[in-house]
Coordinates of C-alpha atoms and ligand atoms in Angstrom, one line a residue:
M1 CA 151.5 97.7 76.3
I2 CA 149.1 95.1 77.7
S3 CA 149.9 92.0 75.7
N4 CA 147.5 89.2 74.9
R5 CA 149.7 86.9 76.9
F6 CA 149.4 89.1 79.9
A7 CA 145.7 89.4 79.4
K8 CA 145.4 85.6 79.2
W9 CA 147.2 85.1 82.5
N10 CA 145.2 87.8 84.1
L11 CA 142.0 86.1 83.0
I12 CA 143.2 82.7 84.3
A13 CA 144.3 84.3 87.7
I14 CA 141.0 86.1 88.1
S15 CA 138.9 83.0 87.3
A16 CA 141.0 80.9 89.7
L17 CA 140.5 83.5 92.4
L18 CA 136.8 83.7 91.9
L19 CA 136.5 79.9 92.1
L20 CA 138.6 79.9 95.2
V21 CA 136.4 82.6 96.8
Y22 CA 133.1 80.9 95.7
F23 CA 134.0 77.5 97.0
G24 CA 136.4 78.6 99.8
I25 CA 134.1 80.9 101.8
E26 CA 131.3 78.9 103.3
T27 CA 127.9 80.8 103.0
N28 CA 126.7 79.6 106.4
G29 CA 130.1 79.6 108.1
R30 CA 131.5 82.1 110.7
S31 CA 134.6 84.1 109.9
P32 CA 137.1 85.7 112.4
E33 CA 136.2 89.1 113.6
L34 CA 138.9 90.9 111.5
L35 CA 137.4 89.4 108.3
R36 CA 133.9 90.4 109.4
F37 CA 135.2 93.9 109.8
F38 CA 136.6 93.7 106.3
G39 CA 133.2 92.4 105.2
R40 CA 131.5 95.6 106.6
L41 CA 133.7 97.6 104.2
H42 CA 132.1 95.9 101.2
P43 CA 129.7 98.8 100.4
A44 CA 132.8 101.1 100.3
I45 CA 135.1 98.8 98.4
V46 CA 132.5 97.9 95.7
H47 CA 132.7 101.5 94.4
F48 CA 136.3 101.1 93.2
P49 CA 135.4 98.6 90.4
I50 CA 132.2 100.5 89.6
A51 CA 134.2 103.8 89.2
I52 CA 137.0 102.2 87.2
I53 CA 134.7 100.3 84.9
T54 CA 132.7 103.5 84.4
L55 CA 135.9 105.4 83.6
A56 CA 136.8 102.7 81.0
L57 CA 133.4 103.1 79.4
I58 CA 133.8 106.9 79.2
L59 CA 137.3 106.5 77.6
A60 CA 135.9 104.0 75.1
L61 CA 133.1 106.3 74.2
L62 CA 135.5 109.3 73.7
N63 CA 137.6 107.0 71.5
R64 CA 134.7 105.7 69.5
F65 CA 133.4 109.2 68.6
R66 CA 137.0 110.4 68.1
W67 CA 136.5 113.3 70.5
V68 CA 139.8 112.5 72.3
L69 CA 142.0 109.7 71.1
I70 CA 142.7 107.3 74.0
P71 CA 145.1 104.4 73.4
D72 CA 143.4 101.0 73.8
N73 CA 146.1 100.3 76.3
V74 CA 144.7 102.8 78.9
I75 CA 141.2 101.3 78.6
N76 CA 142.7 97.8 79.0
I77 CA 144.5 98.9 82.2
C78 CA 141.3 100.2 83.6
L79 CA 139.5 96.9 82.9
I80 CA 142.3 94.9 84.5
L81 CA 142.1 97.1 87.6
G82 CA 138.3 96.7 87.4
S83 CA 138.7 92.9 87.6
W84 CA 141.1 93.0 90.6
T85 CA 139.1 95.5 92.6
G86 CA 136.0 93.4 91.7
V87 CA 137.6 90.3 93.3
K88 CA 138.4 92.4 96.4
A89 CA 134.7 93.6 96.5
I90 CA 133.5 90.0 96.1
L91 CA 135.8 88.8 98.9
A92 CA 134.5 91.5 101.3
G93 CA 130.9 90.9 100.2
S94 CA 131.2 87.1 100.9
W95 CA 132.4 87.8 104.5
L96 CA 129.6 90.3 104.9
A97 CA 127.0 87.8 103.7
Q98 CA 128.4 85.3 106.2
T99 CA 127.2 87.5 109.1
G100 CA 123.7 86.5 108.0
G101 CA 120.3 88.0 108.0
Y102 CA 120.2 88.9 104.3
P103 CA 117.3 87.9 101.9
A104 CA 118.7 84.8 100.2
D105 CA 117.1 85.3 96.8
I106 CA 118.2 88.9 96.2
L107 CA 121.7 88.1 97.7
F108 CA 122.1 85.2 95.2
L109 CA 121.3 87.5 92.2
H110 CA 123.5 90.2 93.5
K111 CA 126.4 87.7 93.8
V112 CA 125.8 86.3 90.3
I113 CA 126.1 89.8 88.9
G114 CA 129.2 90.6 90.9
Y115 CA 131.0 87.5 89.7
G116 CA 129.7 88.1 86.2
A117 CA 130.9 91.7 85.9
T118 CA 134.3 90.9 87.4
S119 CA 134.8 88.0 85.0
L120 CA 133.5 90.1 82.1
C121 CA 136.2 92.7 82.8
A122 CA 139.1 90.2 82.7
A123 CA 137.6 88.3 79.7
S124 CA 137.0 91.5 77.6
V125 CA 140.7 92.6 78.0
F126 CA 141.7 89.1 76.7
F127 CA 139.4 89.3 73.7
R128 CA 140.3 93.0 73.1
T129 CA 144.0 92.0 72.8
S130 CA 143.4 88.7 70.9
H131 CA 140.6 89.9 68.5
A132 CA 141.3 93.6 68.3
A133 CA 139.6 93.9 64.9
M134 CA 136.5 92.2 66.1
F135 CA 136.3 94.6 69.0
K136 CA 136.4 97.5 66.7
K137 CA 133.0 96.4 65.3
P138 CA 130.3 98.5 66.9
I139 CA 128.0 95.6 67.5
V140 CA 130.5 93.7 69.7
G141 CA 131.5 96.9 71.5
V142 CA 127.9 97.9 72.2
L143 CA 127.0 94.4 73.4
T144 CA 129.8 94.0 75.9
W145 CA 129.5 97.5 77.2
S146 CA 125.7 97.3 77.5
L147 CA 126.1 94.0 79.4
M148 CA 128.6 95.7 81.8
V149 CA 126.3 98.8 82.3
I150 CA 123.2 96.6 82.9
G151 CA 125.2 94.5 85.4
L152 CA 126.4 97.6 87.3
V153 CA 122.9 99.2 87.4
V154 CA 121.0 96.0 88.4
G155 CA 123.7 94.8 90.7
G156 CA 123.7 98.2 92.4
D157 CA 119.9 98.2 92.7
L158 CA 120.0 94.7 94.3
G159 CA 122.7 95.8 96.7
G160 CA 120.5 98.8 97.7
Q161 CA 117.5 96.4 98.2
I162 CA 119.6 94.1 100.4
T163 CA 120.7 96.9 102.7
H164 CA 117.7 99.2 102.6
G165 CA 114.8 97.0 101.5
K166 CA 112.8 96.7 98.4
G167 CA 111.8 99.9 96.8
Y168 CA 114.7 101.9 98.3
V169 CA 116.4 102.7 95.0
T170 CA 113.2 103.4 93.0
Q171 CA 111.3 105.3 95.7
Y172 CA 111.9 108.7 94.0
A173 CA 112.6 107.3 90.5
P174 CA 110.6 108.4 87.5
G175 CA 108.0 105.8 86.3
F176 CA 110.0 104.4 83.4
V177 CA 113.0 103.6 85.6
V178 CA 110.6 101.8 88.0
S179 CA 109.2 99.7 85.2
V180 CA 112.7 98.9 83.8
L181 CA 113.9 97.7 87.2
G182 CA 110.6 95.8 87.6
H183 CA 109.5 97.1 90.9
S184 CA 105.9 97.9 91.8
D185 CA 104.2 99.4 94.9
P186 CA 105.9 97.4 97.7
M187 CA 103.0 98.4 100.1
K188 CA 100.4 96.6 98.0
E189 CA 102.7 93.7 97.2
R190 CA 103.8 92.7 100.7
F191 CA 100.6 91.0 101.9
D192 CA 97.7 89.7 99.8
L193 CA 94.8 91.3 101.6
S194 CA 92.4 91.7 98.7
E195 CA 90.1 89.0 99.9
P196 CA 90.0 89.1 103.7
G197 CA 87.0 86.7 103.7
I198 CA 89.2 83.8 102.5
T199 CA 92.6 84.8 103.8
T200 CA 93.9 83.6 107.2
I201 CA 95.8 86.1 109.4
F202 CA 98.6 83.6 109.5
E203 CA 99.1 82.9 105.8
G204 CA 98.2 86.4 104.7
I205 CA 100.1 88.5 107.2
I206 CA 102.2 86.7 109.8
L207 CA 104.0 84.1 107.7
P208 CA 105.2 86.8 105.2
I209 CA 106.5 88.9 108.1
L210 CA 108.4 85.9 109.6
T211 CA 109.7 84.9 106.2
E212 CA 111.0 88.3 105.5
K213 CA 112.4 89.3 108.8
C214 CA 113.3 86.1 110.6
S215 CA 113.6 83.0 108.5
S216 CA 117.1 83.9 107.2
C217 CA 118.2 82.8 110.7
H218 CA 115.2 80.8 111.9
G219 CA 114.7 78.8 108.7
N220 CA 113.6 75.3 108.0
S221 CA 117.1 73.9 108.1
P222 CA 117.9 74.1 111.7
R223 CA 121.3 75.8 112.4
E224 CA 122.7 75.4 115.8
G225 CA 119.4 73.9 117.0
R226 CA 117.7 77.3 116.5
L227 CA 114.1 78.1 116.5
N228 CA 112.2 77.5 113.3
L229 CA 109.8 80.3 112.2
A230 CA 109.7 79.5 108.5
S231 CA 106.4 77.5 108.3
R232 CA 103.4 76.5 110.3
E233 CA 104.8 73.1 111.0
G234 CA 108.1 74.7 112.0
I235 CA 106.4 77.0 114.5
K236 CA 104.3 74.2 115.9
S237 CA 107.3 72.0 116.4
N238 CA 109.3 74.4 118.5
K239 CA 109.9 73.1 122.0
G240 CA 111.9 75.7 124.0
D241 CA 111.9 76.1 127.8
D242 CA 109.7 79.2 127.6
P243 CA 106.6 79.0 125.5
L244 CA 107.0 80.6 122.1
I245 CA 103.3 81.4 121.8
V246 CA 100.7 81.6 124.5
A247 CA 97.4 82.0 122.7
A248 CA 95.6 85.3 123.5
K249 CA 98.6 86.4 125.7
P250 CA 101.2 88.2 123.7
E251 CA 103.0 89.4 126.9
E252 CA 103.7 85.8 127.9
S253 CA 104.8 84.7 124.4
L254 CA 108.5 84.6 123.7
L255 CA 107.7 85.5 120.1
F256 CA 106.3 88.9 121.1
Q257 CA 108.7 89.4 124.1
R258 CA 111.8 89.2 122.0
L259 CA 110.4 91.8 119.5
S260 CA 109.4 94.4 122.2
L261 CA 112.7 94.6 124.1
P262 CA 114.3 98.0 124.5
E263 CA 116.8 99.1 121.9
G264 CA 120.3 97.7 122.7
H265 CA 119.0 94.8 124.8
E266 CA 121.1 91.7 124.1
D267 CA 118.1 89.4 123.4
Q268 CA 116.5 91.9 121.0
M269 CA 115.2 90.2 117.8
P270 CA 116.1 90.5 115.0
P271 CA 119.6 91.0 116.3
P272 CA 120.5 94.6 115.8
L273 CA 123.4 95.3 113.3
R274 CA 123.2 91.7 112.0
A275 CA 119.7 92.0 110.4
K276 CA 117.2 94.6 109.3
P277 CA 115.1 95.8 112.2
I278 CA 111.4 94.9 112.4
S279 CA 108.9 97.8 112.3
F280 CA 106.5 98.8 115.0
A281 CA 103.7 97.9 112.6
D282 CA 104.9 94.4 112.1
V283 CA 105.3 93.8 115.8
E284 CA 101.8 95.2 116.3
L285 CA 100.4 92.7 113.7
I286 CA 102.2 89.8 115.4
K287 CA 100.8 90.9 118.8
W288 CA 97.3 91.1 117.2
W289 CA 97.6 87.6 115.8
I290 CA 98.6 86.2 119.2
S291 CA 95.8 88.2 121.0
E292 CA 93.3 86.8 118.5
G293 CA 94.3 83.3 119.7
A294 CA 97.4 82.6 117.4
S295 CA 95.2 80.4 115.2
F296 CA 96.5 79.1 111.9
E297 CA 93.0 78.9 110.5
Q298 CA 91.3 82.2 111.6
L299 CA 90.2 84.4 108.7
I300 CA 91.1 88.1 108.7
S301 CA 87.4 88.9 108.3
D302 CA 86.5 86.9 111.4
S303 CA 88.9 88.8 113.6
H304 CA 88.5 91.8 115.8
I305 CA 90.4 94.6 114.1
S306 CA 91.4 97.5 116.4
T307 CA 91.9 101.0 115.0
T308 CA 95.7 100.6 115.1
V309 CA 95.7 97.3 113.3
G310 CA 93.0 98.6 110.9
T311 CA 95.2 101.6 109.9
I312 CA 98.2 99.3 109.3
L313 CA 96.2 96.8 107.2
Q314 CA 94.5 99.7 105.2
A315 CA 98.0 100.9 104.3
Y316 CA 98.8 97.5 103.0
G317 CA 95.7 97.4 100.8
L318 CA 93.1 95.6 102.9
G319 CA 90.0 94.8 100.8
E320 CA 86.5 95.3 102.0
I321 CA 85.6 93.1 104.9
R322 CA 82.1 91.6 104.6
T323 CA 80.5 90.6 107.8
G324 CA 77.2 89.1 109.0
V325 CA 74.7 88.4 106.2
F326 CA 76.9 90.2 103.7
A327 CA 79.5 87.5 104.1
L328 CA 77.0 84.8 103.1
N329 CA 76.6 83.5 99.6
I330 CA 73.0 84.4 98.9
P331 CA 71.5 83.1 95.6
V332 CA 69.9 85.6 93.2
P333 CA 66.1 86.0 93.9
D334 CA 63.8 84.3 91.4
S335 CA 62.4 87.3 89.5
A336 CA 59.1 85.5 88.5
K337 CA 58.3 84.9 92.2
V338 CA 59.3 88.4 93.0
N339 CA 56.8 89.8 90.5
A340 CA 54.1 87.4 91.7
I341 CA 54.6 88.7 95.2
R342 CA 54.6 92.3 94.1
L343 CA 51.3 91.8 92.4
K344 CA 49.8 91.1 95.8
G345 CA 50.8 94.5 96.9
V346 CA 53.9 93.5 98.8
G347 CA 56.9 95.8 98.4
I348 CA 60.2 94.1 97.5
D349 CA 63.4 96.1 97.2
I350 CA 67.0 95.0 96.5
L351 CA 68.9 96.1 99.6
A352 CA 72.0 97.3 97.8
E353 CA 73.4 97.2 94.3
G354 CA 75.2 94.0 93.6
E355 CA 73.6 92.2 96.6
N356 CA 70.9 89.6 96.4
L357 CA 69.4 90.5 99.8
V358 CA 65.9 92.1 99.8
A359 CA 63.8 94.3 102.0
V360 CA 60.1 93.4 102.2
T361 CA 57.3 95.8 103.2
C362 CA 53.7 94.7 103.6
K363 CA 50.5 95.8 105.3
V364 CA 48.4 92.6 104.7
V365 CA 50.2 89.8 106.3
S366 CA 48.4 87.0 104.5
S367 CA 49.8 88.2 101.2
C368 CA 53.3 88.5 102.7
F369 CA 53.6 85.1 104.4
S370 CA 52.7 83.2 101.2
S371 CA 54.2 80.2 99.5
E372 CA 55.9 82.5 96.9
M373 CA 57.6 84.3 99.7
D374 CA 58.9 81.0 101.0
S375 CA 61.1 80.8 97.9
L376 CA 62.8 84.0 99.0
S377 CA 63.5 82.8 102.5
Q378 CA 67.3 83.2 102.0
Q379 CA 67.1 86.7 100.6
V380 CA 64.7 88.4 103.0
T381 CA 66.8 90.6 105.3
W382 CA 64.6 93.5 106.2
L383 CA 61.0 93.0 107.1
D384 CA 58.7 96.0 107.5
L385 CA 55.3 95.0 109.0
R386 CA 54.6 98.5 110.4
G387 CA 50.9 99.2 110.7
S388 CA 49.9 95.8 109.3
D389 CA 47.3 93.3 110.6
V390 CA 50.1 91.0 111.9
T391 CA 49.1 89.0 115.0
D392 CA 51.3 87.1 117.5
S393 CA 50.4 83.8 115.9
D394 CA 51.7 85.0 112.6
L395 CA 55.1 85.7 114.1
N396 CA 56.2 82.0 114.1
K397 CA 56.6 82.5 110.3
L398 CA 59.6 84.7 111.1
S399 CA 61.8 81.7 111.7
S400 CA 61.5 80.7 108.0
F401 CA 63.6 83.8 107.2
P402 CA 66.9 83.0 108.8
H403 CA 68.8 86.0 107.4
L404 CA 66.6 88.7 108.9
T405 CA 68.6 91.6 110.3
R406 CA 65.8 94.2 110.8
I407 CA 62.2 93.7 111.8
N408 CA 59.7 96.5 112.2
L409 CA 56.5 95.5 114.1
S410 CA 55.5 99.0 115.2
D411 CA 52.0 100.2 115.3
T412 CA 50.5 96.7 115.4
S413 CA 48.3 94.9 117.9
I414 CA 50.8 92.3 118.9
N415 CA 51.4 91.6 122.7
G416 CA 54.7 89.9 122.3
S417 CA 53.7 86.3 123.0
G418 CA 54.7 85.4 119.5
L419 CA 58.2 86.8 119.8
A420 CA 59.7 83.5 120.8
A421 CA 60.2 82.9 117.1
L422 CA 63.0 85.5 117.2
G423 CA 65.2 83.0 119.0
G424 CA 66.1 81.3 115.7
L425 CA 67.3 84.5 114.0
A426 CA 71.1 84.5 114.1
F427 CA 71.6 87.9 112.5
L428 CA 68.8 90.0 113.9
E429 CA 70.1 93.5 114.9
Y430 CA 67.1 95.8 114.8
L431 CA 63.7 95.3 116.4
N432 CA 61.1 98.0 116.4
L433 CA 58.1 97.4 118.8
Y434 CA 57.0 101.0 119.1
D435 CA 53.3 101.5 119.8
T436 CA 52.5 97.8 120.5
K437 CA 51.0 96.0 123.5
I438 CA 54.4 94.4 124.5
S439 CA 54.7 94.0 128.2
D440 CA 57.5 92.8 130.6
T441 CA 56.3 89.2 130.2
S442 CA 57.6 88.9 126.6
L443 CA 60.9 90.6 127.3
E444 CA 62.6 87.2 127.8
H445 CA 62.2 86.5 124.1
I446 CA 64.1 89.7 123.3
T447 CA 66.9 89.1 125.8
A448 CA 67.6 85.8 124.2
V449 CA 68.7 87.5 120.9
K450 CA 72.3 88.5 121.7
T451 CA 72.9 90.0 118.3
L452 CA 70.5 92.9 118.8
T453 CA 72.0 96.3 118.7
A454 CA 68.8 98.4 118.7
V455 CA 65.4 97.8 120.3
Y456 CA 62.5 100.3 120.1
L457 CA 60.0 100.1 122.9
W458 CA 58.4 103.5 122.9
Q459 CA 54.7 103.6 123.8
T460 CA 54.4 100.0 125.1
A461 CA 53.4 98.4 128.4
V462 CA 57.0 97.7 129.3
T463 CA 57.9 99.0 132.8
P464 CA 61.1 100.9 133.8
E465 CA 62.1 97.7 135.7
G466 CA 61.6 95.7 132.5
I467 CA 63.8 98.2 130.7
S468 CA 66.6 98.0 133.2
M469 CA 66.5 94.2 133.0
L470 CA 66.7 94.4 129.2
R471 CA 69.6 96.8 129.4
A472 CA 71.5 94.5 131.7
A473 CA 70.9 91.5 129.5
L474 CA 71.9 93.4 126.3
P475 CA 74.5 95.8 127.4
D476 CA 75.7 96.6 123.9
A477 CA 72.3 97.3 122.5
E478 CA 70.6 100.7 122.3
I479 CA 67.2 100.4 124.0
D480 CA 65.0 103.3 122.9
T481 CA 62.1 104.0 125.2
G482 CA 61.0 107.4 124.1
E483 CA 59.4 109.2 127.0
L484 CA 60.6 106.5 129.4
K485 CA 64.2 107.8 128.9
N486 CA 65.6 109.0 132.2
Ligands
LIG1 C1 120.6 87.5 112.1 C2 120.0 86.3 112.6 C3 118.6 86.3 113.3 C4 117.5 87.0 112.8 C5 117.3 87.7 111.5 C6 116.5 86.7 113.8 N1 117.0 86.0 114.9 FE1 116.0 85.3 116.5 N2 117.6 84.4 117.2 C7 118.9 84.4 116.6 C8 119.8 83.7 117.4 C9 121.3 83.5 117.1 C10 119.1 83.3 118.5 C11 119.6 82.4 119.7 C12 120.3 83.2 120.7 C13 119.4 83.9 121.6 O1 118.6 83.3 122.2 O2 119.5 85.1 121.6 C14 117.7 83.7 118.4 C15 116.7 83.5 119.3 C16 115.4 83.9 119.1 C17 114.3 83.6 120.1 C18 114.5 82.8 121.3 C19 114.4 81.3 121.1 C20 114.6 80.6 122.4 O3 114.1 79.4 122.3 O4 115.2 81.0 123.3 C21 113.2 84.1 119.5 C22 111.8 84.0 120.1 C23 113.6 84.7 118.3 N3 114.9 84.6 118.1 C24 112.7 85.4 117.5 C25 113.0 86.0 116.3 C26 112.1 86.7 115.4 C27 110.6 86.7 115.7 C28 112.8 87.2 114.4 C29 112.2 88.0 113.2 C30 111.5 89.2 113.6 C31 114.2 86.8 114.6 N4 114.3 86.1 115.7 C32 115.2 87.1 113.7 C33 119.2 85.0 115.4 C34 118.3 85.7 114.6

């Protein structure tokens, strides 16, 4: 028979041991190899208390519903064994945690639950023997056992997360389990990429990777004079012999080198066995950041995104990247002015739903380049003057529409001398000069516009030599020459 006196001394002994382990095993210390070996057994050892506590619960249930009569004594013995094996698991766990590389916040919670469940075992035997009548009350029984079960489930889940990463336990779980345990899609949660136009590569992608994978060892509080990868300031302050980061040259950056070593290399980071490995995708993102100049300010939307990087970022929920004029904050067009212009026979269309950019079509240039149109100078993006009476001297008006991306001047009598006005258009991509009197002499105005991606010169006076010169000056642009094509 487990007496209350025995249960009391058991509780005192367990509490004393737990305090000893808590204060005796230094979190950041280094234990001898044999103890680290014992630490590695934690995942195996921890199943003893779990099994014994579960057995105690089953026996208590059998008793409660009077299916099988189990003496209280047997349940108490199970709980006492639960408390001692719990201490053993905590001891091993503490030595395992010492080897480092575990996420501190999850580890802390996991520890609290381990200590809590172990103390609860010892304490409940004490109260079961001192206040037996009270423990017969369903409410007390249900409360203590529920606490125990929640502890085991949540503690086990956290343990799974520590060794296998967030989402491991719930990956195949039904929806309600996922919501009870409070997990959501880890892919969408990891980085905040919903607004690439205001998120920097560093804050949005790189720092979260370094925090997750490296800062348990390379944190803000320098241990053994180690590298600090936990913050922008930390990274900037590192002064090793080899450069940590060489902007635009990942191969020369220690940060990338250490991540791309062959499996088993002694310098491999994170150190194998002691920390969770880093994925190819994460290494690829770090390489991308360094290639892009390792800037702390560069926005995701301002970067060159290769297919590989694009695929990775898509998987993490990258939002729409707005570039060129679409990245600008264009005010809503004044509808009274728009109507006034339309009344003059000028076509004005909204470029795309939800955008304030407009496309303008007109045949009589005097009605198009009017004072009302000046009020739309921010919004005009496409200008279609095909077949209109536009002259070269009208073209200097083009510079009052800085957001033009497409201009169609085909089938007009211009000779190109007015195209100098194109120089001020920072977004111009498309220029149609088909069936005009453009000649080689005005090509210099076109070559000056480096943003051009398509130029139409069919049926003009431009010579094949002029075309080659243009192609050399704008290698990325498509130069369409109709019958001149060779
Ligand atoms: C489990 C602890 C641990 C983790 C996690 C870890 N490192 Fe290390 N790292 C070390 C130790 C210890 C050293 C120093 C010994 C050495 O140079 O190998 C080191 C050295 C380095 C160095 C060389 C520093 C120098 O000046 O020579 C780099 C670079 C580095 N780590 C990068 C990383 C990156 C990036 C990550 C995350 C992806 C990471 N480490 C994760 C423990 C760790």
